[in-house]
């Protein structure tokens, strides 16, 4: 017999806003992503090949770590969003002529590679999956 007294499946239920603690964790991950973006922008140009790899590895570690800690894709998207916003703000030149990114290959690798890392981490992160015995086939 198939006992389906648990209600509708989790994936069929409407989305609810996150709890206050989860929202605070996402905000913290967003801010950490912004810090990693600023630090990576400075490090990638200082020590070109190693600094670029270090900056991209730092972003990947934060995104995957956030996804594992939050057990959701939003844990990977929050730091990626902070990283992207901080890096885009840093690409704009100031009225004095100052800028962080030079027009070199390393800067473009950092920008495009960082966006690719963010997409990969958000894709590899675990999604909403139901748990428990009722979701197993053949039981």
mmCIF file with all atom_site columns, C-alpha atoms in Angstrom:
data_model
loop_
_atom_site.group_PDB
_atom_site.id
_atom_site.type_symbol
_atom_site.label_atom_id
_atom_site.label_alt_id
_atom_site.label_comp_id
_atom_site.label_asym_id
_atom_site.label_entity_id
_atom_site.label_seq_id
_atom_site.pdbx_PDB_ins_code
_atom_site.Cartn_x
_atom_site.Cartn_y
_atom_site.Cartn_z
_atom_site.occupancy
_atom_site.B_iso_or_equiv
_atom_site.pdbx_formal_charge
_atom_site.auth_seq_id
_atom_site.auth_comp_id
_atom_site.auth_asym_id
_atom_site.auth_atom_id
_atom_site.pdbx_PDB_model_num
ATOM 1   C CA . UNK A 1 1   ? 0.000  0.000  0.000   1.00 0.00 ? 1   UNK A CA 1
ATOM 2   C CA . UNK A 1 2   ? 1.053  3.534  -0.684  1.00 0.00 ? 2   UNK A CA 1
ATOM 3   C CA . UNK A 1 3   ? 0.568  5.774  2.351   1.00 0.00 ? 3   UNK A CA 1
ATOM 4   C CA . UNK A 1 4   ? 0.287  9.404  1.203   1.00 0.00 ? 4   UNK A CA 1
ATOM 5   C CA . UNK A 1 5   ? -0.931 11.094 4.370   1.00 0.00 ? 5   UNK A CA 1
ATOM 6   C CA . UNK A 1 6   ? 1.961  13.540 4.423   1.00 0.00 ? 6   UNK A CA 1
ATOM 7   C CA . UNK A 1 7   ? 0.239  16.090 2.154   1.00 0.00 ? 7   UNK A CA 1
ATOM 8   C CA . UNK A 1 8   ? 1.399  17.551 -1.153  1.00 0.00 ? 8   UNK A CA 1
ATOM 9   C CA . UNK A 1 9   ? 5.029  17.141 -2.173  1.00 0.00 ? 9   UNK A CA 1
ATOM 10  C CA . UNK A 1 10  ? 7.472  19.812 -1.048  1.00 0.00 ? 10  UNK A CA 1
ATOM 11  C CA . UNK A 1 11  ? 8.207  20.940 -4.603  1.00 0.00 ? 11  UNK A CA 1
ATOM 12  C CA . UNK A 1 12  ? 4.499  21.556 -5.226  1.00 0.00 ? 12  UNK A CA 1
ATOM 13  C CA . UNK A 1 13  ? 4.104  23.886 -2.241  1.00 0.00 ? 13  UNK A CA 1
ATOM 14  C CA . UNK A 1 14  ? 4.381  27.674 -2.689  1.00 0.00 ? 14  UNK A CA 1
ATOM 15  C CA . UNK A 1 15  ? 7.615  29.395 -1.746  1.00 0.00 ? 15  UNK A CA 1
ATOM 16  C CA . UNK A 1 16  ? 7.766  31.108 1.622   1.00 0.00 ? 16  UNK A CA 1
ATOM 17  C CA . UNK A 1 17  ? 10.027 34.010 2.532   1.00 0.00 ? 17  UNK A CA 1
ATOM 18  C CA . UNK A 1 18  ? 13.113 32.954 4.499   1.00 0.00 ? 18  UNK A CA 1
ATOM 19  C CA . UNK A 1 19  ? 13.166 33.175 8.264   1.00 0.00 ? 19  UNK A CA 1
ATOM 20  C CA . UNK A 1 20  ? 14.922 36.101 9.953   1.00 0.00 ? 20  UNK A CA 1
ATOM 21  C CA . UNK A 1 21  ? 17.985 34.009 10.767  1.00 0.00 ? 21  UNK A CA 1
ATOM 22  C CA . UNK A 1 22  ? 18.282 32.692 7.223   1.00 0.00 ? 22  UNK A CA 1
ATOM 23  C CA . UNK A 1 23  ? 17.827 36.212 5.795   1.00 0.00 ? 23  UNK A CA 1
ATOM 24  C CA . UNK A 1 24  ? 20.597 37.464 8.113   1.00 0.00 ? 24  UNK A CA 1
ATOM 25  C CA . UNK A 1 25  ? 22.850 34.618 6.932   1.00 0.00 ? 25  UNK A CA 1
ATOM 26  C CA . UNK A 1 26  ? 22.180 35.523 3.299   1.00 0.00 ? 26  UNK A CA 1
ATOM 27  C CA . UNK A 1 27  ? 22.943 39.174 4.038   1.00 0.00 ? 27  UNK A CA 1
ATOM 28  C CA . UNK A 1 28  ? 26.196 38.151 5.717   1.00 0.00 ? 28  UNK A CA 1
ATOM 29  C CA . UNK A 1 29  ? 27.117 36.002 2.727   1.00 0.00 ? 29  UNK A CA 1
ATOM 30  C CA . UNK A 1 30  ? 26.287 38.913 0.409   1.00 0.00 ? 30  UNK A CA 1
ATOM 31  C CA . UNK A 1 31  ? 28.613 41.219 2.368   1.00 0.00 ? 31  UNK A CA 1
ATOM 32  C CA . UNK A 1 32  ? 31.365 38.578 2.460   1.00 0.00 ? 32  UNK A CA 1
ATOM 33  C CA . UNK A 1 33  ? 31.020 38.252 -1.311  1.00 0.00 ? 33  UNK A CA 1
ATOM 34  C CA . UNK A 1 34  ? 31.514 42.009 -1.648  1.00 0.00 ? 34  UNK A CA 1
ATOM 35  C CA . UNK A 1 35  ? 34.642 41.855 0.534   1.00 0.00 ? 35  UNK A CA 1
ATOM 36  C CA . UNK A 1 36  ? 36.010 38.926 -1.500  1.00 0.00 ? 36  UNK A CA 1
ATOM 37  C CA . UNK A 1 37  ? 35.345 40.905 -4.691  1.00 0.00 ? 37  UNK A CA 1
ATOM 38  C CA . UNK A 1 38  ? 37.284 43.941 -3.452  1.00 0.00 ? 38  UNK A CA 1
ATOM 39  C CA . UNK A 1 39  ? 40.135 41.811 -2.111  1.00 0.00 ? 39  UNK A CA 1
ATOM 40  C CA . UNK A 1 40  ? 40.272 39.798 -5.311  1.00 0.00 ? 40  UNK A CA 1
ATOM 41  C CA . UNK A 1 41  ? 40.368 42.950 -7.424  1.00 0.00 ? 41  UNK A CA 1
ATOM 42  C CA . UNK A 1 42  ? 43.433 44.115 -5.522  1.00 0.00 ? 42  UNK A CA 1
ATOM 43  C CA . UNK A 1 43  ? 45.203 40.752 -5.338  1.00 0.00 ? 43  UNK A CA 1
ATOM 44  C CA . UNK A 1 44  ? 44.703 39.665 -8.946  1.00 0.00 ? 44  UNK A CA 1
ATOM 45  C CA . UNK A 1 45  ? 46.647 42.586 -10.322 1.00 0.00 ? 45  UNK A CA 1
ATOM 46  C CA . UNK A 1 46  ? 49.342 42.568 -7.646  1.00 0.00 ? 46  UNK A CA 1
ATOM 47  C CA . UNK A 1 47  ? 50.531 38.976 -8.217  1.00 0.00 ? 47  UNK A CA 1
ATOM 48  C CA . UNK A 1 48  ? 49.266 38.255 -11.694 1.00 0.00 ? 48  UNK A CA 1
ATOM 49  C CA . UNK A 1 49  ? 49.079 34.547 -12.287 1.00 0.00 ? 49  UNK A CA 1
ATOM 50  C CA . UNK A 1 50  ? 48.946 33.429 -8.661  1.00 0.00 ? 50  UNK A CA 1
ATOM 51  C CA . UNK A 1 51  ? 46.826 36.334 -7.477  1.00 0.00 ? 51  UNK A CA 1
ATOM 52  C CA . UNK A 1 52  ? 44.219 35.715 -10.158 1.00 0.00 ? 52  UNK A CA 1
ATOM 53  C CA . UNK A 1 53  ? 43.939 32.044 -9.203  1.00 0.00 ? 53  UNK A CA 1
ATOM 54  C CA . UNK A 1 54  ? 43.821 32.955 -5.515  1.00 0.00 ? 54  UNK A CA 1
ATOM 55  C CA . UNK A 1 55  ? 41.038 35.495 -6.091  1.00 0.00 ? 55  UNK A CA 1
ATOM 56  C CA . UNK A 1 56  ? 38.933 33.066 -8.127  1.00 0.00 ? 56  UNK A CA 1
ATOM 57  C CA . UNK A 1 57  ? 39.530 30.242 -5.639  1.00 0.00 ? 57  UNK A CA 1
ATOM 58  C CA . UNK A 1 58  ? 38.437 32.534 -2.806  1.00 0.00 ? 58  UNK A CA 1
ATOM 59  C CA . UNK A 1 59  ? 35.203 33.326 -4.593  1.00 0.00 ? 59  UNK A CA 1
ATOM 60  C CA . UNK A 1 60  ? 34.563 29.661 -5.408  1.00 0.00 ? 60  UNK A CA 1
ATOM 61  C CA . UNK A 1 61  ? 35.237 28.658 -1.806  1.00 0.00 ? 61  UNK A CA 1
ATOM 62  C CA . UNK A 1 62  ? 32.861 31.265 -0.448  1.00 0.00 ? 62  UNK A CA 1
ATOM 63  C CA . UNK A 1 63  ? 30.077 30.397 -2.896  1.00 0.00 ? 63  UNK A CA 1
ATOM 64  C CA . UNK A 1 64  ? 30.331 26.641 -2.382  1.00 0.00 ? 64  UNK A CA 1
ATOM 65  C CA . UNK A 1 65  ? 30.761 27.055 1.375   1.00 0.00 ? 65  UNK A CA 1
ATOM 66  C CA . UNK A 1 66  ? 27.714 29.303 1.544   1.00 0.00 ? 66  UNK A CA 1
ATOM 67  C CA . UNK A 1 67  ? 25.677 26.792 -0.440  1.00 0.00 ? 67  UNK A CA 1
ATOM 68  C CA . UNK A 1 68  ? 26.707 23.950 1.855   1.00 0.00 ? 68  UNK A CA 1
ATOM 69  C CA . UNK A 1 69  ? 26.106 25.966 5.000   1.00 0.00 ? 69  UNK A CA 1
ATOM 70  C CA . UNK A 1 70  ? 22.673 27.168 3.885   1.00 0.00 ? 70  UNK A CA 1
ATOM 71  C CA . UNK A 1 71  ? 21.844 23.857 2.145   1.00 0.00 ? 71  UNK A CA 1
ATOM 72  C CA . UNK A 1 72  ? 20.370 25.790 -0.766  1.00 0.00 ? 72  UNK A CA 1
ATOM 73  C CA . UNK A 1 73  ? 21.301 27.504 -4.005  1.00 0.00 ? 73  UNK A CA 1
ATOM 74  C CA . UNK A 1 74  ? 20.561 30.860 -2.418  1.00 0.00 ? 74  UNK A CA 1
ATOM 75  C CA . UNK A 1 75  ? 23.603 30.288 -0.224  1.00 0.00 ? 75  UNK A CA 1
ATOM 76  C CA . UNK A 1 76  ? 25.726 30.356 -3.381  1.00 0.00 ? 76  UNK A CA 1
ATOM 77  C CA . UNK A 1 77  ? 23.819 33.143 -5.130  1.00 0.00 ? 77  UNK A CA 1
ATOM 78  C CA . UNK A 1 78  ? 24.069 35.612 -2.225  1.00 0.00 ? 78  UNK A CA 1
ATOM 79  C CA . UNK A 1 79  ? 27.901 35.849 -2.159  1.00 0.00 ? 79  UNK A CA 1
ATOM 80  C CA . UNK A 1 80  ? 28.029 35.756 -5.958  1.00 0.00 ? 80  UNK A CA 1
ATOM 81  C CA . UNK A 1 81  ? 25.695 38.757 -6.060  1.00 0.00 ? 81  UNK A CA 1
ATOM 82  C CA . UNK A 1 82  ? 27.836 40.667 -3.571  1.00 0.00 ? 82  UNK A CA 1
ATOM 83  C CA . UNK A 1 83  ? 30.946 39.815 -5.573  1.00 0.00 ? 83  UNK A CA 1
ATOM 84  C CA . UNK A 1 84  ? 29.428 40.959 -8.858  1.00 0.00 ? 84  UNK A CA 1
ATOM 85  C CA . UNK A 1 85  ? 28.085 44.232 -7.496  1.00 0.00 ? 85  UNK A CA 1
ATOM 86  C CA . UNK A 1 86  ? 31.370 45.155 -5.821  1.00 0.00 ? 86  UNK A CA 1
ATOM 87  C CA . UNK A 1 87  ? 33.420 44.292 -8.908  1.00 0.00 ? 87  UNK A CA 1
ATOM 88  C CA . UNK A 1 88  ? 31.095 46.221 -11.221 1.00 0.00 ? 88  UNK A CA 1
ATOM 89  C CA . UNK A 1 89  ? 31.316 49.259 -8.945  1.00 0.00 ? 89  UNK A CA 1
ATOM 90  C CA . UNK A 1 90  ? 35.108 48.976 -9.007  1.00 0.00 ? 90  UNK A CA 1
ATOM 91  C CA . UNK A 1 91  ? 35.209 48.930 -12.826 1.00 0.00 ? 91  UNK A CA 1
ATOM 92  C CA . UNK A 1 92  ? 33.926 52.492 -13.038 1.00 0.00 ? 92  UNK A CA 1
ATOM 93  C CA . UNK A 1 93  ? 36.604 55.154 -13.166 1.00 0.00 ? 93  UNK A CA 1
ATOM 94  C CA . UNK A 1 94  ? 36.448 58.132 -10.862 1.00 0.00 ? 94  UNK A CA 1
ATOM 95  C CA . UNK A 1 95  ? 36.381 61.801 -11.960 1.00 0.00 ? 95  UNK A CA 1
ATOM 96  C CA . UNK A 1 96  ? 40.016 62.130 -10.853 1.00 0.00 ? 96  UNK A CA 1
ATOM 97  C CA . UNK A 1 97  ? 41.000 59.430 -13.334 1.00 0.00 ? 97  UNK A CA 1
ATOM 98  C CA . UNK A 1 98  ? 41.648 56.735 -10.736 1.00 0.00 ? 98  UNK A CA 1
ATOM 99  C CA . UNK A 1 99  ? 40.604 53.160 -11.445 1.00 0.00 ? 99  UNK A CA 1
ATOM 100 C CA . UNK A 1 100 ? 41.178 49.696 -10.001 1.00 0.00 ? 100 UNK A CA 1
ATOM 101 C CA . UNK A 1 101 ? 41.122 47.586 -13.158 1.00 0.00 ? 101 UNK A CA 1
ATOM 102 C CA . UNK A 1 102 ? 43.600 48.175 -15.945 1.00 0.00 ? 102 UNK A CA 1
ATOM 103 C CA . UNK A 1 103 ? 42.723 47.324 -19.538 1.00 0.00 ? 103 UNK A CA 1
ATOM 104 C CA . UNK A 1 104 ? 44.761 44.125 -19.468 1.00 0.00 ? 104 UNK A CA 1
ATOM 105 C CA . UNK A 1 105 ? 44.073 40.476 -19.979 1.00 0.00 ? 105 UNK A CA 1
ATOM 106 C CA . UNK A 1 106 ? 44.289 39.687 -16.262 1.00 0.00 ? 106 UNK A CA 1
ATOM 107 C CA . UNK A 1 107 ? 41.468 42.068 -15.429 1.00 0.00 ? 107 UNK A CA 1
ATOM 108 C CA . UNK A 1 108 ? 39.215 40.570 -18.068 1.00 0.00 ? 108 UNK A CA 1
ATOM 109 C CA . UNK A 1 109 ? 40.072 37.065 -16.895 1.00 0.00 ? 109 UNK A CA 1
ATOM 110 C CA . UNK A 1 110 ? 39.155 38.098 -13.359 1.00 0.00 ? 110 UNK A CA 1
ATOM 111 C CA . UNK A 1 111 ? 35.830 39.629 -14.422 1.00 0.00 ? 111 UNK A CA 1
ATOM 112 C CA . UNK A 1 112 ? 34.724 36.879 -16.782 1.00 0.00 ? 112 UNK A CA 1
ATOM 113 C CA . UNK A 1 113 ? 36.270 34.060 -14.761 1.00 0.00 ? 113 UNK A CA 1
ATOM 114 C CA . UNK A 1 114 ? 34.595 35.309 -11.594 1.00 0.00 ? 114 UNK A CA 1
ATOM 115 C CA . UNK A 1 115 ? 31.215 35.393 -13.291 1.00 0.00 ? 115 UNK A CA 1
ATOM 116 C CA . UNK A 1 116 ? 31.766 31.890 -14.654 1.00 0.00 ? 116 UNK A CA 1
ATOM 117 C CA . UNK A 1 117 ? 32.768 30.646 -11.190 1.00 0.00 ? 117 UNK A CA 1
ATOM 118 C CA . UNK A 1 118 ? 29.623 32.213 -9.700  1.00 0.00 ? 118 UNK A CA 1
ATOM 119 C CA . UNK A 1 119 ? 27.398 30.500 -12.277 1.00 0.00 ? 119 UNK A CA 1
ATOM 120 C CA . UNK A 1 120 ? 29.134 27.152 -11.779 1.00 0.00 ? 120 UNK A CA 1
ATOM 121 C CA . UNK A 1 121 ? 28.851 27.334 -7.994  1.00 0.00 ? 121 UNK A CA 1
ATOM 122 C CA . UNK A 1 122 ? 25.169 28.265 -8.140  1.00 0.00 ? 122 UNK A CA 1
ATOM 123 C CA . UNK A 1 123 ? 24.546 25.404 -10.553 1.00 0.00 ? 123 UNK A CA 1
ATOM 124 C CA . UNK A 1 124 ? 26.440 22.834 -8.494  1.00 0.00 ? 124 UNK A CA 1
ATOM 125 C CA . UNK A 1 125 ? 24.784 23.859 -5.234  1.00 0.00 ? 125 UNK A CA 1
ATOM 126 C CA . UNK A 1 126 ? 22.049 21.574 -3.915  1.00 0.00 ? 126 UNK A CA 1
ATOM 127 C CA . UNK A 1 127 ? 18.511 22.623 -4.786  1.00 0.00 ? 127 UNK A CA 1
ATOM 128 C CA . UNK A 1 128 ? 15.270 22.101 -2.899  1.00 0.00 ? 128 UNK A CA 1
ATOM 129 C CA . UNK A 1 129 ? 14.963 18.385 -2.438  1.00 0.00 ? 129 UNK A CA 1
ATOM 130 C CA . UNK A 1 130 ? 12.313 16.604 -0.430  1.00 0.00 ? 130 UNK A CA 1
ATOM 131 C CA . UNK A 1 131 ? 13.494 14.209 2.227   1.00 0.00 ? 131 UNK A CA 1
ATOM 132 C CA . UNK A 1 132 ? 12.119 11.341 4.192   1.00 0.00 ? 132 UNK A CA 1
ATOM 133 C CA . UNK A 1 133 ? 10.818 7.870  3.447   1.00 0.00 ? 133 UNK A CA 1
ATOM 134 C CA . UNK A 1 134 ? 7.734  8.961  1.467   1.00 0.00 ? 134 UNK A CA 1
ATOM 135 C CA . UNK A 1 135 ? 9.837  10.268 -1.433  1.00 0.00 ? 135 UNK A CA 1
ATOM 136 C CA . UNK A 1 136 ? 11.620 6.973  -2.105  1.00 0.00 ? 136 UNK A CA 1
ATOM 137 C CA . UNK A 1 137 ? 10.419 4.952  -5.032  1.00 0.00 ? 137 UNK A CA 1
ATOM 138 C CA . UNK A 1 138 ? 9.312  1.411  -4.436  1.00 0.00 ? 138 UNK A CA 1
ATOM 139 C CA . UNK A 1 139 ? 8.511  1.801  -0.747  1.00 0.00 ? 139 UNK A CA 1
#
